[in-house]
Tab-separated table of C-alpha atoms in Angstrom:
chain	number	residue	atom	x	y	z
A	15	LYS	CA	1.980	-41.182	18.327
A	16	GLU	CA	4.565	-38.710	19.618
A	17	LEU	CA	5.222	-37.464	16.051
A	18	SER	CA	1.556	-36.483	15.642
A	19	SER	CA	1.258	-34.848	19.062
A	20	GLU	CA	0.546	-31.142	19.415
A	21	ALA	CA	3.730	-30.591	21.407
A	22	PHE	CA	5.913	-32.115	18.675
A	23	SER	CA	4.113	-30.160	15.930
A	24	SER	CA	4.730	-26.928	17.841
A	25	PHE	CA	8.386	-27.819	18.336
A	26	LEU	CA	8.832	-28.708	14.664
A	27	ASN	CA	7.155	-25.495	13.498
A	28	SER	CA	9.245	-23.195	15.699
A	29	THR	CA	12.508	-25.041	15.058
A	30	SER	CA	12.093	-25.205	11.290
A	31	LYS	CA	11.321	-21.485	11.193
A	32	LYS	CA	14.510	-20.712	13.132
A	33	VAL	CA	16.510	-22.837	10.686
A	34	GLU	CA	14.931	-21.049	7.714
A	35	ARG	CA	15.776	-17.659	9.211
A	36	VAL	CA	19.420	-18.723	9.586
A	37	LEU	CA	19.525	-20.090	6.035
A	38	GLY	CA	18.013	-16.824	4.796
A	39	SER	CA	20.532	-14.568	6.548
A	40	ASP	CA	22.495	-13.990	3.314
A	41	LEU	CA	19.273	-13.130	1.479
A	42	LEU	CA	18.306	-10.718	4.252
A	43	ALA	CA	21.712	-9.035	4.101
A	44	ASP	CA	21.364	-8.668	0.331
A	45	LEU	CA	17.907	-7.089	0.565
A	46	LEU	CA	18.773	-4.749	3.442
A	47	VAL	CA	22.082	-3.558	1.959
A	48	ASP	CA	23.036	0.005	2.821
A	49	TYR	CA	24.810	1.841	0.036
A	50	ASP	CA	26.330	4.547	2.227
A	51	GLY	CA	30.018	3.886	2.665
A	52	ASP	CA	29.732	0.519	0.927
A	53	ALA	CA	33.051	-0.424	-0.655
A	54	ASP	CA	31.447	-3.154	-2.759
A	55	GLY	CA	29.252	-0.792	-4.769
A	56	ALA	CA	31.241	-1.256	-7.991
A	57	LYS	CA	31.120	-5.032	-7.639
A	58	ARG	CA	27.359	-4.996	-7.135
A	59	ALA	CA	26.875	-2.604	-10.073
A	60	SER	CA	28.597	-5.090	-12.373
A	61	THR	CA	26.289	-7.915	-11.282
A	62	LYS	CA	22.901	-7.243	-12.814
A	63	VAL	CA	19.694	-9.188	-12.629
A	64	SER	CA	18.856	-11.875	-15.152
A	65	ASP	CA	16.682	-9.684	-17.379
A	66	GLY	CA	19.527	-7.192	-17.905
A	67	SER	CA	17.834	-4.337	-16.069
A	68	LYS	CA	20.290	-1.705	-14.907
A	69	PHE	CA	17.805	-0.303	-12.434
A	70	LEU	CA	17.780	-3.215	-9.952
A	71	SER	CA	20.600	-4.644	-7.861
A	72	SER	CA	18.596	-7.737	-6.840
A	73	ARG	CA	15.084	-9.163	-6.814
A	74	HIS	CA	13.343	-11.996	-4.974
A	75	ILE	CA	9.893	-13.607	-5.013
A	76	TYR	CA	7.826	-14.448	-1.917
A	77	GLU	CA	4.952	-16.872	-2.260
A	78	CYS	CA	3.328	-19.765	-0.436
A	79	PRO	CA	1.046	-21.580	-2.936
A	80	LYS	CA	-0.355	-23.773	-0.183
A	81	TRP	CA	-2.074	-20.725	1.305
A	82	THR	CA	-2.234	-18.183	-1.518
A	83	ALA	CA	-2.906	-20.144	-4.727
A	84	THR	CA	-5.890	-18.717	-6.691
A	85	ARG	CA	-5.895	-15.573	-4.512
A	86	ASP	CA	-4.900	-12.033	-5.505
A	87	ILE	CA	-2.982	-9.588	-3.328
A	88	THR	CA	-5.144	-6.576	-2.481
A	89	ASP	CA	-2.766	-4.449	-0.390
A	90	MET	CA	0.745	-4.359	1.076
A	91	ASP	CA	2.632	-2.583	3.843
A	92	TRP	CA	6.111	-2.442	5.381
A	93	SER	CA	6.491	-2.655	9.139
A	94	PRO	CA	7.343	0.753	10.643
A	95	LEU	CA	9.142	-0.999	13.520
A	96	HIS	CA	10.912	-3.980	11.904
A	97	ARG	CA	12.278	-3.282	8.442
A	98	GLU	CA	12.541	-6.972	7.501
A	99	LEU	CA	8.775	-7.539	7.866
A	100	MET	CA	6.115	-6.900	5.222
A	101	LEU	CA	2.358	-7.423	5.258
A	102	CYS	CA	0.072	-8.596	2.441
A	103	GLY	CA	-3.716	-8.833	2.314
A	104	TYR	CA	-5.364	-11.386	0.005
A	105	HIS	CA	-8.774	-11.678	-1.561
A	106	MET	CA	-10.867	-14.826	-1.314
A	107	PRO	CA	-9.769	-17.879	-3.360
A	108	THR	CA	-11.532	-18.175	-6.701
A	109	THR	CA	-12.640	-21.722	-5.860
A	110	SER	CA	-14.630	-20.744	-2.766
A	111	SER	CA	-17.428	-18.670	-4.296
A	112	SER	CA	-20.892	-20.200	-4.115
A	113	LEU	CA	-23.630	-19.880	-6.713
A	114	GLY	CA	-26.342	-17.482	-5.644
A	115	GLN	CA	-24.273	-16.019	-2.800
A	116	PRO	CA	-22.879	-12.453	-2.894
A	117	VAL	CA	-19.130	-12.913	-3.072
A	118	GLY	CA	-17.445	-11.961	0.208
A	119	SER	CA	-20.617	-10.450	1.645
A	120	SER	CA	-20.608	-12.317	4.933
A	121	ALA	CA	-19.669	-10.366	8.046
A	122	VAL	CA	-16.748	-11.200	10.294
A	123	LYS	CA	-18.342	-12.975	13.256
A	124	VAL	CA	-15.679	-15.122	14.930
A	125	LEU	CA	-13.020	-13.576	17.153
A	126	SER	CA	-10.040	-15.017	19.004
A	127	PRO	CA	-8.994	-16.676	21.243
A	128	ASP	CA	-7.996	-19.278	18.684
A	129	ASP	CA	-5.962	-22.331	19.559
A	130	THR	CA	-3.989	-22.181	16.276
A	131	PRO	CA	-0.961	-19.867	16.661
A	132	SER	CA	-0.459	-17.338	13.868
A	133	ASP	CA	3.123	-18.508	13.302
A	134	SER	CA	2.055	-22.083	12.468
A	135	LEU	CA	2.209	-23.047	8.789
A	136	ALA	CA	-0.148	-26.024	9.142
A	137	PRO	CA	-3.787	-25.207	8.313
A	138	ARG	CA	-6.806	-26.355	10.264
A	139	SER	CA	-9.821	-27.817	8.510
A	140	GLY	CA	-11.288	-25.281	6.066
A	141	GLU	CA	-8.709	-22.551	6.767
A	142	LEU	CA	-7.175	-22.737	3.288
A	143	LEU	CA	-10.570	-21.691	1.865
A	144	SER	CA	-11.109	-18.884	4.363
A	145	ASP	CA	-12.531	-15.810	2.621
A	146	GLY	CA	-10.054	-13.443	4.253
A	147	LEU	CA	-6.281	-13.913	4.508
A	148	ALA	CA	-3.409	-11.675	5.632
A	149	LEU	CA	0.222	-12.813	5.767
A	150	VAL	CA	3.226	-11.251	7.471
A	151	TRP	CA	6.399	-12.076	5.521
A	152	ASN	CA	9.991	-12.006	6.717
A	153	LEU	CA	12.557	-11.072	4.064
A	154	ALA	CA	14.710	-13.980	5.269
A	155	MET	CA	12.002	-16.565	4.406
A	156	PRO	CA	10.715	-16.380	0.805
A	157	ASN	CA	8.757	-19.652	0.942
A	158	ARG	CA	6.787	-19.419	4.180
A	159	PRO	CA	5.098	-16.521	5.985
A	160	GLU	CA	6.085	-15.402	9.468
A	161	HIS	CA	2.440	-15.096	10.586
A	162	ILE	CA	-0.893	-16.179	9.081
A	163	PHE	CA	-4.189	-14.430	9.823
A	164	THR	CA	-7.677	-15.346	8.605
A	165	CYS	CA	-11.185	-13.935	8.865
A	166	GLY	CA	-14.662	-14.481	7.453
A	167	SER	CA	-14.561	-11.733	4.799
A	168	PRO	CA	-12.040	-10.949	2.016
A	169	VAL	CA	-9.285	-8.587	3.161
A	170	THR	CA	-9.231	-5.536	0.894
A	171	THR	CA	-6.652	-3.380	2.688
A	172	THR	CA	-4.085	-3.936	5.461
A	173	ARG	CA	-1.727	-1.921	7.663
A	174	PHE	CA	0.715	-2.616	10.457
A	175	HIS	CA	-0.198	-0.865	13.689
A	176	PRO	CA	2.111	2.175	13.823
A	177	THR	CA	3.284	1.646	17.416
A	178	GLU	CA	2.249	-1.854	18.537
A	179	SER	CA	4.378	-4.436	16.712
A	180	ALA	CA	2.062	-7.318	17.651
A	181	LEU	CA	-1.039	-5.774	16.025
A	182	VAL	CA	-2.183	-5.817	12.388
A	183	ILE	CA	-5.192	-3.867	11.080
A	184	GLY	CA	-7.355	-4.966	8.158
A	185	GLY	CA	-10.265	-3.594	6.171
A	186	CYS	CA	-12.762	-6.134	4.812
A	187	GLN	CA	-15.207	-6.501	1.970
A	188	SER	CA	-17.968	-6.747	4.579
A	189	GLY	CA	-17.199	-3.144	5.561
A	190	GLN	CA	-15.645	-4.075	8.885
A	191	VAL	CA	-12.302	-3.035	10.349
A	192	VAL	CA	-10.565	-5.952	12.086
A	193	VAL	CA	-7.494	-6.213	14.307
A	194	TRP	CA	-5.249	-9.257	14.605
A	195	ASP	CA	-2.763	-9.931	17.408
A	196	VAL	CA	0.170	-12.297	16.812
A	197	ARG	CA	-0.144	-13.420	20.444
A	198	ALA	CA	-3.781	-14.507	20.094
A	199	GLY	CA	-3.956	-16.888	17.132
A	200	ARG	CA	-5.137	-16.445	13.565
A	201	MET	CA	-8.586	-14.939	14.064
A	202	PRO	CA	-9.203	-11.200	14.713
A	203	VAL	CA	-9.240	-10.012	18.311
A	204	GLN	CA	-11.407	-6.977	17.516
A	205	LYS	CA	-13.864	-5.912	14.807
A	206	SER	CA	-15.964	-2.859	14.067
A	207	ILE	CA	-19.713	-3.181	14.456
A	208	LEU	CA	-22.283	-3.281	11.664
A	209	THR	CA	-25.335	-2.226	13.673
A	210	THR	CA	-27.467	0.753	12.680
A	211	THR	CA	-28.615	3.684	14.771
A	212	ALA	CA	-32.238	4.530	15.614
A	213	SER	CA	-32.380	6.824	12.570
A	214	GLY	CA	-31.398	3.920	10.319
A	215	ASN	CA	-27.809	5.078	9.711
A	216	SER	CA	-24.957	2.667	10.191
A	217	LYS	CA	-22.169	3.628	12.572
A	218	GLY	CA	-19.530	1.836	10.492
A	219	HIS	CA	-19.194	0.879	6.862
A	220	THR	CA	-21.801	-1.298	5.179
A	221	HIS	CA	-19.987	-1.497	1.832
A	222	PRO	CA	-16.520	-2.882	1.024
A	223	ILE	CA	-13.615	-0.874	2.420
A	224	CYS	CA	-11.416	0.104	-0.520
A	225	ALA	CA	-8.675	2.110	1.230
A	226	MET	CA	-7.220	2.748	4.669
A	227	GLU	CA	-4.458	5.001	6.003
A	228	VAL	CA	-2.966	5.810	9.403
A	229	THR	CA	-3.337	9.477	10.355
A	230	GLU	CA	-2.562	11.956	13.157
A	231	GLY	CA	0.969	10.710	13.624
A	232	GLY	CA	-0.219	7.189	14.394
A	233	ALA	CA	-3.161	8.065	16.645
A	234	GLY	CA	-5.932	7.864	14.049
A	235	LEU	CA	-7.152	5.852	11.109
A	236	VAL	CA	-9.185	6.820	8.052
A	237	THR	CA	-11.104	4.350	5.879
A	238	GLY	CA	-13.035	4.765	2.649
A	239	ALA	CA	-15.761	2.471	1.298
A	240	THR	CA	-17.070	1.916	-2.216
A	241	ASP	CA	-20.345	3.741	-1.440
A	242	GLY	CA	-18.461	7.012	-0.935
A	243	ARG	CA	-18.442	6.978	2.853
A	244	VAL	CA	-15.297	8.057	4.701
A	245	ASN	CA	-14.866	7.184	8.376
A	246	PHE	CA	-12.326	8.593	10.814
A	247	TRP	CA	-11.336	6.350	13.720
A	248	SER	CA	-9.258	6.517	16.858
A	249	LEU	CA	-6.832	3.608	17.082
A	250	SER	CA	-7.842	3.281	20.717
A	251	ASN	CA	-11.440	2.543	19.637
A	252	LEU	CA	-11.986	0.678	16.374
A	253	ARG	CA	-15.522	-0.450	17.202
A	254	ASP	CA	-17.175	2.829	16.200
A	255	PRO	CA	-15.891	5.645	13.973
A	256	ALA	CA	-15.358	9.041	15.579
A	257	GLU	CA	-16.416	10.968	12.460
A	258	SER	CA	-18.151	10.139	9.183
A	259	LEU	CA	-18.855	11.984	5.976
A	260	GLN	CA	-20.211	11.162	2.535
A	261	ILE	CA	-18.150	11.828	-0.613
A	262	GLY	CA	-20.316	11.414	-3.702
A	263	ASP	CA	-21.700	8.003	-4.596
A	264	SER	CA	-18.501	5.996	-4.925
A	265	LEU	CA	-14.910	5.822	-3.743
A	266	SER	CA	-11.970	3.871	-5.137
A	267	CYS	CA	-8.863	5.124	-3.290
A	268	LEU	CA	-7.561	7.690	-0.817
A	269	ALA	CA	-4.317	9.175	0.455
A	270	VAL	CA	-3.309	11.509	3.281
A	271	SER	CA	-0.931	14.450	3.044
A	272	PRO	CA	1.117	14.039	6.243
A	273	GLU	CA	2.179	17.689	6.498
A	274	SER	CA	-1.354	19.100	6.525
A	275	GLU	CA	-3.476	15.981	7.253
A	276	THR	CA	-5.536	16.842	4.167
A	277	LEU	CA	-7.293	13.784	2.762
A	278	ILE	CA	-7.502	13.138	-0.989
A	279	CYS	CA	-10.117	10.754	-2.413
A	280	GLY	CA	-10.634	9.346	-5.908
A	281	ASP	CA	-13.819	7.741	-7.214
A	282	ASP	CA	-15.063	5.397	-9.924
A	283	VAL	CA	-15.806	8.121	-12.482
A	284	GLY	CA	-12.473	9.959	-12.365
A	285	SER	CA	-13.301	12.686	-9.824
A	286	ILE	CA	-10.887	13.718	-7.070
A	287	TYR	CA	-11.915	15.345	-3.779
A	288	ALA	CA	-9.853	17.120	-1.125
A	289	ILE	CA	-10.983	16.950	2.514
A	290	GLN	CA	-9.304	19.598	4.624
A	291	SER	CA	-8.595	18.553	8.187
A	292	SER	CA	-10.669	20.134	10.943
A	293	ASN	CA	-8.963	21.728	13.920
A	294	SER	CA	-10.698	19.358	16.322
A	295	SER	CA	-8.939	16.089	17.075
A	296	ILE	CA	-10.420	12.639	16.561
A	297	GLY	CA	-12.230	11.219	19.531
A	298	GLY	CA	-15.531	13.060	19.520
A	299	GLY	CA	-17.605	9.889	19.750
A	300	GLY	CA	-19.355	9.916	16.403
A	301	GLN	CA	-19.891	13.649	16.035
A	302	ARG	CA	-20.794	15.015	12.620
A	303	SER	CA	-17.666	15.983	10.716
A	304	ARG	CA	-16.765	19.660	10.342
A	305	ARG	CA	-14.153	18.973	7.682
A	306	GLN	CA	-14.299	20.975	4.472
A	307	VAL	CA	-14.783	18.996	1.264
A	308	ARG	CA	-14.083	20.372	-2.186
A	309	LYS	CA	-14.002	18.719	-5.589
A	310	LEU	CA	-10.971	19.443	-7.759
A	311	ASP	CA	-12.548	20.899	-10.869
A	312	GLY	CA	-10.159	19.712	-13.538
A	313	GLY	CA	-12.790	19.776	-16.259
A	314	THR	CA	-11.859	17.673	-19.292
A	315	GLU	CA	-8.347	17.120	-17.893
A	316	CYS	CA	-9.548	14.776	-15.124
A	317	HIS	CA	-9.338	10.998	-15.374
A	318	TYR	CA	-11.785	9.213	-17.638
A	319	GLY	CA	-12.888	6.261	-15.543
A	320	MET	CA	-11.846	4.939	-12.159
A	321	VAL	CA	-8.971	6.497	-10.227
A	322	THR	CA	-6.934	3.447	-9.189
A	323	SER	CA	-4.527	5.086	-6.724
A	324	LEU	CA	-3.378	8.357	-5.165
A	325	ALA	CA	0.056	9.200	-3.767
A	326	THR	CA	1.103	12.145	-1.594
A	327	LYS	CA	4.668	13.115	-0.743
A	328	THR	CA	5.830	11.850	2.634
A	329	LEU	CA	9.333	13.290	2.286
A	330	LYS	CA	9.391	16.719	3.906
A	331	ALA	CA	10.265	19.589	1.616
A	332	ALA	CA	13.630	21.270	2.088
A	333	ALA	CA	12.041	24.593	2.948
A	334	ARG	CA	8.885	25.012	5.008
A	335	ALA	CA	6.156	26.348	2.723
A	336	GLY	CA	2.854	27.921	3.649
A	337	LEU	CA	-0.519	26.227	3.307
A	338	SER	CA	-2.989	27.163	0.600
A	339	LYS	CA	-6.382	25.457	0.228
A	340	GLY	CA	-5.225	22.774	2.677
A	341	PHE	CA	-2.044	21.888	0.730
A	342	LEU	CA	1.573	22.940	1.053
A	343	ARG	CA	2.917	25.272	-1.557
A	344	GLY	CA	6.031	24.032	-3.310
A	345	SER	CA	6.964	20.414	-3.941
A	346	GLY	CA	5.524	19.162	-0.637
A	347	GLY	CA	1.977	19.736	-1.884
A	348	LEU	CA	2.306	17.730	-5.106
A	349	PHE	CA	0.362	14.490	-5.401
A	350	LEU	CA	-0.049	11.832	-8.086
A	351	SER	CA	-3.033	9.877	-9.384
A	352	SER	CA	-3.331	6.835	-11.655
A	353	GLY	CA	-6.303	5.621	-13.629
A	354	VAL	CA	-7.770	3.069	-15.974
A	355	ASP	CA	-7.515	5.685	-18.744
A	356	TRP	CA	-3.809	4.752	-19.186
A	357	THR	CA	-2.594	7.929	-17.475
A	358	ILE	CA	-0.656	9.189	-14.461
A	359	LYS	CA	-1.427	12.772	-13.442
A	360	MET	CA	0.458	15.210	-11.229
A	361	TRP	CA	-1.557	17.728	-9.197
A	362	ALA	CA	-0.721	20.863	-7.179
A	363	PRO	CA	-4.012	21.902	-5.510
A	364	ALA	CA	-2.342	24.777	-3.669
A	365	TYR	CA	-2.006	26.475	-7.062
A	366	THR	CA	-4.700	25.062	-9.356
A	367	ASP	CA	-7.454	22.447	-9.455
A	368	LYS	CA	-6.290	21.213	-12.861
A	369	PRO	CA	-3.537	18.580	-13.194
A	370	LEU	CA	-0.068	19.916	-14.017
A	371	LEU	CA	1.000	16.879	-16.012
A	372	SER	CA	-0.714	13.958	-17.711
A	373	LEU	CA	1.641	11.071	-18.490
A	374	MET	CA	0.377	8.465	-20.939
A	375	SER	CA	1.237	4.753	-20.789
A	376	HIS	CA	3.254	3.833	-23.891
A	377	SER	CA	1.608	0.416	-24.021
A	378	TYR	CA	-1.940	1.767	-23.528
A	379	ASP	CA	-2.448	-0.407	-20.447
A	380	TYR	CA	-4.289	0.852	-17.399
A	381	MET	CA	-2.182	2.049	-14.494
A	382	SER	CA	-2.916	0.154	-11.306
A	383	ASP	CA	-0.729	2.074	-8.844
A	384	VAL	CA	1.593	5.057	-8.467
A	385	GLN	CA	3.855	5.885	-5.507
A	386	TRP	CA	6.208	8.746	-4.649
A	387	SER	CA	9.534	7.635	-3.229
A	388	PRO	CA	9.578	8.348	0.525
A	389	ALA	CA	13.298	9.219	0.411
A	390	HIS	CA	13.965	10.818	-3.003
A	391	PRO	CA	12.193	14.137	-3.702
A	392	SER	CA	11.678	13.708	-7.466
A	393	LEU	CA	11.440	9.913	-7.907
A	394	MET	CA	8.178	8.033	-8.408
A	395	ALA	CA	7.162	4.527	-9.509
A	396	THR	CA	4.196	3.243	-11.502
A	397	ALA	CA	2.612	-0.209	-11.811
A	398	SER	CA	0.855	-1.248	-14.992
A	399	SER	CA	-1.622	-3.934	-15.975
A	400	ASN	CA	0.951	-5.224	-18.479
A	401	GLY	CA	3.143	-6.379	-15.566
A	402	THR	CA	5.826	-3.672	-15.678
A	403	VAL	CA	7.148	-1.078	-13.230
A	404	GLY	CA	8.087	2.369	-14.494
A	405	LEU	CA	10.473	4.737	-12.718
A	406	TRP	CA	10.341	8.498	-13.264
A	407	ASN	CA	12.796	11.110	-12.019
A	408	PHE	CA	11.185	14.511	-12.632
A	409	ALA	CA	14.489	16.243	-11.919
A	410	LEU	CA	15.797	14.662	-15.127
A	411	SER	CA	12.684	14.692	-17.319
A	412	VAL	CA	8.945	15.242	-17.073
A	413	GLU	CA	8.355	13.607	-20.444
A	414	GLU	CA	10.004	10.176	-20.330
A	415	PRO	CA	10.576	7.617	-17.544
A	416	ILE	CA	14.176	6.734	-16.755
A	417	THR	CA	13.237	3.099	-17.380
A	418	GLY	CA	12.206	3.867	-20.967
A	419	SER	CA	8.998	2.835	-22.695
A	420	ASP	CA	9.454	-0.856	-21.830
A	421	GLY	CA	9.770	-0.374	-18.062
A	422	ILE	CA	11.015	-3.066	-15.694
A	423	VAL	CA	9.449	-6.444	-16.426
A	424	VAL	CA	8.531	-7.830	-13.007
A	425	GLU	CA	7.927	-11.431	-14.130
A	426	PRO	CA	10.430	-12.143	-16.925
A	427	ASP	CA	9.378	-15.795	-17.159
A	428	GLY	CA	5.721	-14.974	-17.720
A	429	GLY	CA	4.861	-16.205	-14.231
A	430	SER	CA	1.245	-15.553	-13.409
A	431	GLY	CA	0.476	-13.969	-16.756
A	432	ARG	CA	-1.236	-11.104	-14.927
A	433	GLY	CA	-0.589	-7.438	-14.409
A	434	LEU	CA	0.616	-5.783	-11.231
A	435	ASN	CA	-1.825	-5.127	-8.399
A	436	LYS	CA	0.068	-2.859	-6.013
A	437	LEU	CA	3.374	-1.142	-5.245
A	438	LYS	CA	4.867	-0.217	-1.878
A	439	TRP	CA	8.183	1.546	-1.172
A	440	SER	CA	10.226	0.769	1.931
A	441	SER	CA	10.674	3.750	4.252
A	442	ASP	CA	14.294	4.266	3.150
A	443	GLY	CA	13.334	4.224	-0.538
A	444	ARG	CA	15.766	1.440	-1.422
A	445	ARG	CA	13.319	-1.443	-1.822
A	446	MET	CA	9.939	-1.810	-3.425
A	447	LEU	CA	7.201	-4.411	-3.175
A	448	ALA	CA	5.357	-5.287	-6.381
A	449	ALA	CA	2.334	-7.584	-6.251
A	450	SER	CA	1.448	-9.839	-9.165
A	451	ALA	CA	-1.501	-12.172	-8.520
A	452	ASP	CA	-0.470	-13.934	-5.269
A	453	ARG	CA	3.262	-13.296	-5.687
A	454	VAL	CA	5.202	-10.606	-3.820
A	455	HIS	CA	8.261	-9.337	-5.669
A	456	VAL	CA	10.877	-7.520	-3.607
A	457	LEU	CA	12.864	-5.250	-5.914
A	458	VAL	CA	16.096	-3.716	-4.620
A	459	LEU	CA	16.859	-0.594	-6.624
A	460	ALA	CA	20.349	0.173	-7.906
A	461	GLU	CA	22.380	2.814	-6.108
A	462	ASP	CA	22.385	5.080	-9.153
A	463	VAL	CA	18.576	5.209	-9.085
A	464	VAL	CA	18.015	6.035	-5.415
A	465	ARG	CA	20.999	8.282	-4.689
A	466	GLN	CA	20.260	11.998	-4.975
A	467	LYS	CA	22.515	13.982	-7.277
A	468	GLY	CA	22.431	17.541	-5.991
A	469	ASP	CA	19.258	19.439	-5.181
A	470	GLU	CA	16.855	17.376	-7.281
A	471	ASP	CA	13.827	18.854	-5.535
A	472	THR	CA	14.722	22.305	-6.894
A	473	LYS	CA	15.505	20.858	-10.322
A	474	MET	CA	12.046	19.263	-10.492
A	475	MET	CA	10.316	22.496	-9.497
A	476	ASN	CA	12.399	24.431	-12.053
A	477	HIS	CA	11.207	22.021	-14.779
A	478	LEU	CA	7.595	22.714	-13.813
A	479	THR	CA	7.954	26.489	-13.544
A	480	SER	CA	9.994	26.840	-16.763
A	481	ARG	CA	7.150	25.176	-18.639
A	482	GLY	CA	4.649	27.572	-17.144
A	483	LEU	CA	2.940	24.819	-15.160
A	484	LEU	CA	3.586	26.544	-11.829
A	485	ASP	CA	4.066	30.145	-10.765
A	486	ARG	CA	7.469	31.045	-9.398
A	487	GLU	CA	7.476	31.614	-5.639
């Protein structure tokens, strides 16, 4: 009787987690290794991963089949406050769809308080089939999540709150923005509303949210939905958006340029839009947006088909450059896009609306994600539907990836048999998350890959200008 009591279950859950953290201390030290001043660099360089890749110093898989089997990861994030924590959002399990029912269309209705703590691994009745799931992972525990969150709609995008470590933000297929609190159980503590105004317009999203980013230095949030609607929110009020605007008829991804707060959006037909930030701050209580929207007219050089991801540079340029058309001149204004047309494209909207480069996948597989390194000025990573990661250093070459045509095979054993869903760099640029089905792969890059060798930012720009792709400043 005592063994089945709630008090004993709580004790067992907390104690076992502490033991797992202790047992995972060596793993944590391996994943959070700092190369600077490390005397063991030569020893680590001689110990390569099992697939012979010279680009990784270690790799580990994080999965919990009990909770995530038959689900796919939709988004990932690293904690800005605790570098050992990572967040993953998951779609609904494939076994839970009902005939005749729109998949994931139900709204999030139930809020906390919930009597099941988020750090408990044991599910309540029906929780394993919950449409929406978000897990916080600790690098020290590859087999069980640190926190488990659920909701009534599939989670399509997730972010850690930029300043409150206990809060997690999610975007749902129902069109709602939800907030979870680790202190208040597994269910959301807040959700955006779905009601319509007297004119028949909805205040929030009514279509699935496909992308979400934190803006204004952590004070704001921007979300994009598949119907082309973009909403700007204040993190102090996630019930109603502060601003809204319509971008075409569809939207597939977005990114924010942190230097200028310019928003970049991609859609289902290959178009890319730039939304220049207005001078007024968020918080106007639903006022009509005064932001300037322009479509990048790349003509026949745009993507053919859906734009799967966009990536802006978060690493500040060495020299402060002026703004032109809402983008920094120089390397700070470069952004990347990936598409189902097998290509990665580099853009410099401060100079031209046409892409500077178009990089073709050697395997003719669609590119699911692309990300600039947040710490290396010329390094970027790509994720492909064939299950490989490619690394490019534009200071060395703008024609071939440093990983070669084969790339880095993320699942050497075949694993899920699926391509990669998402990539996410850690803030120091030394680790990368790669999602494959419901698995999270943590890839620790070799020192030779991440260490800068001279002024690689200038080398990259010289490559572009010498080819006539950019005008010399």
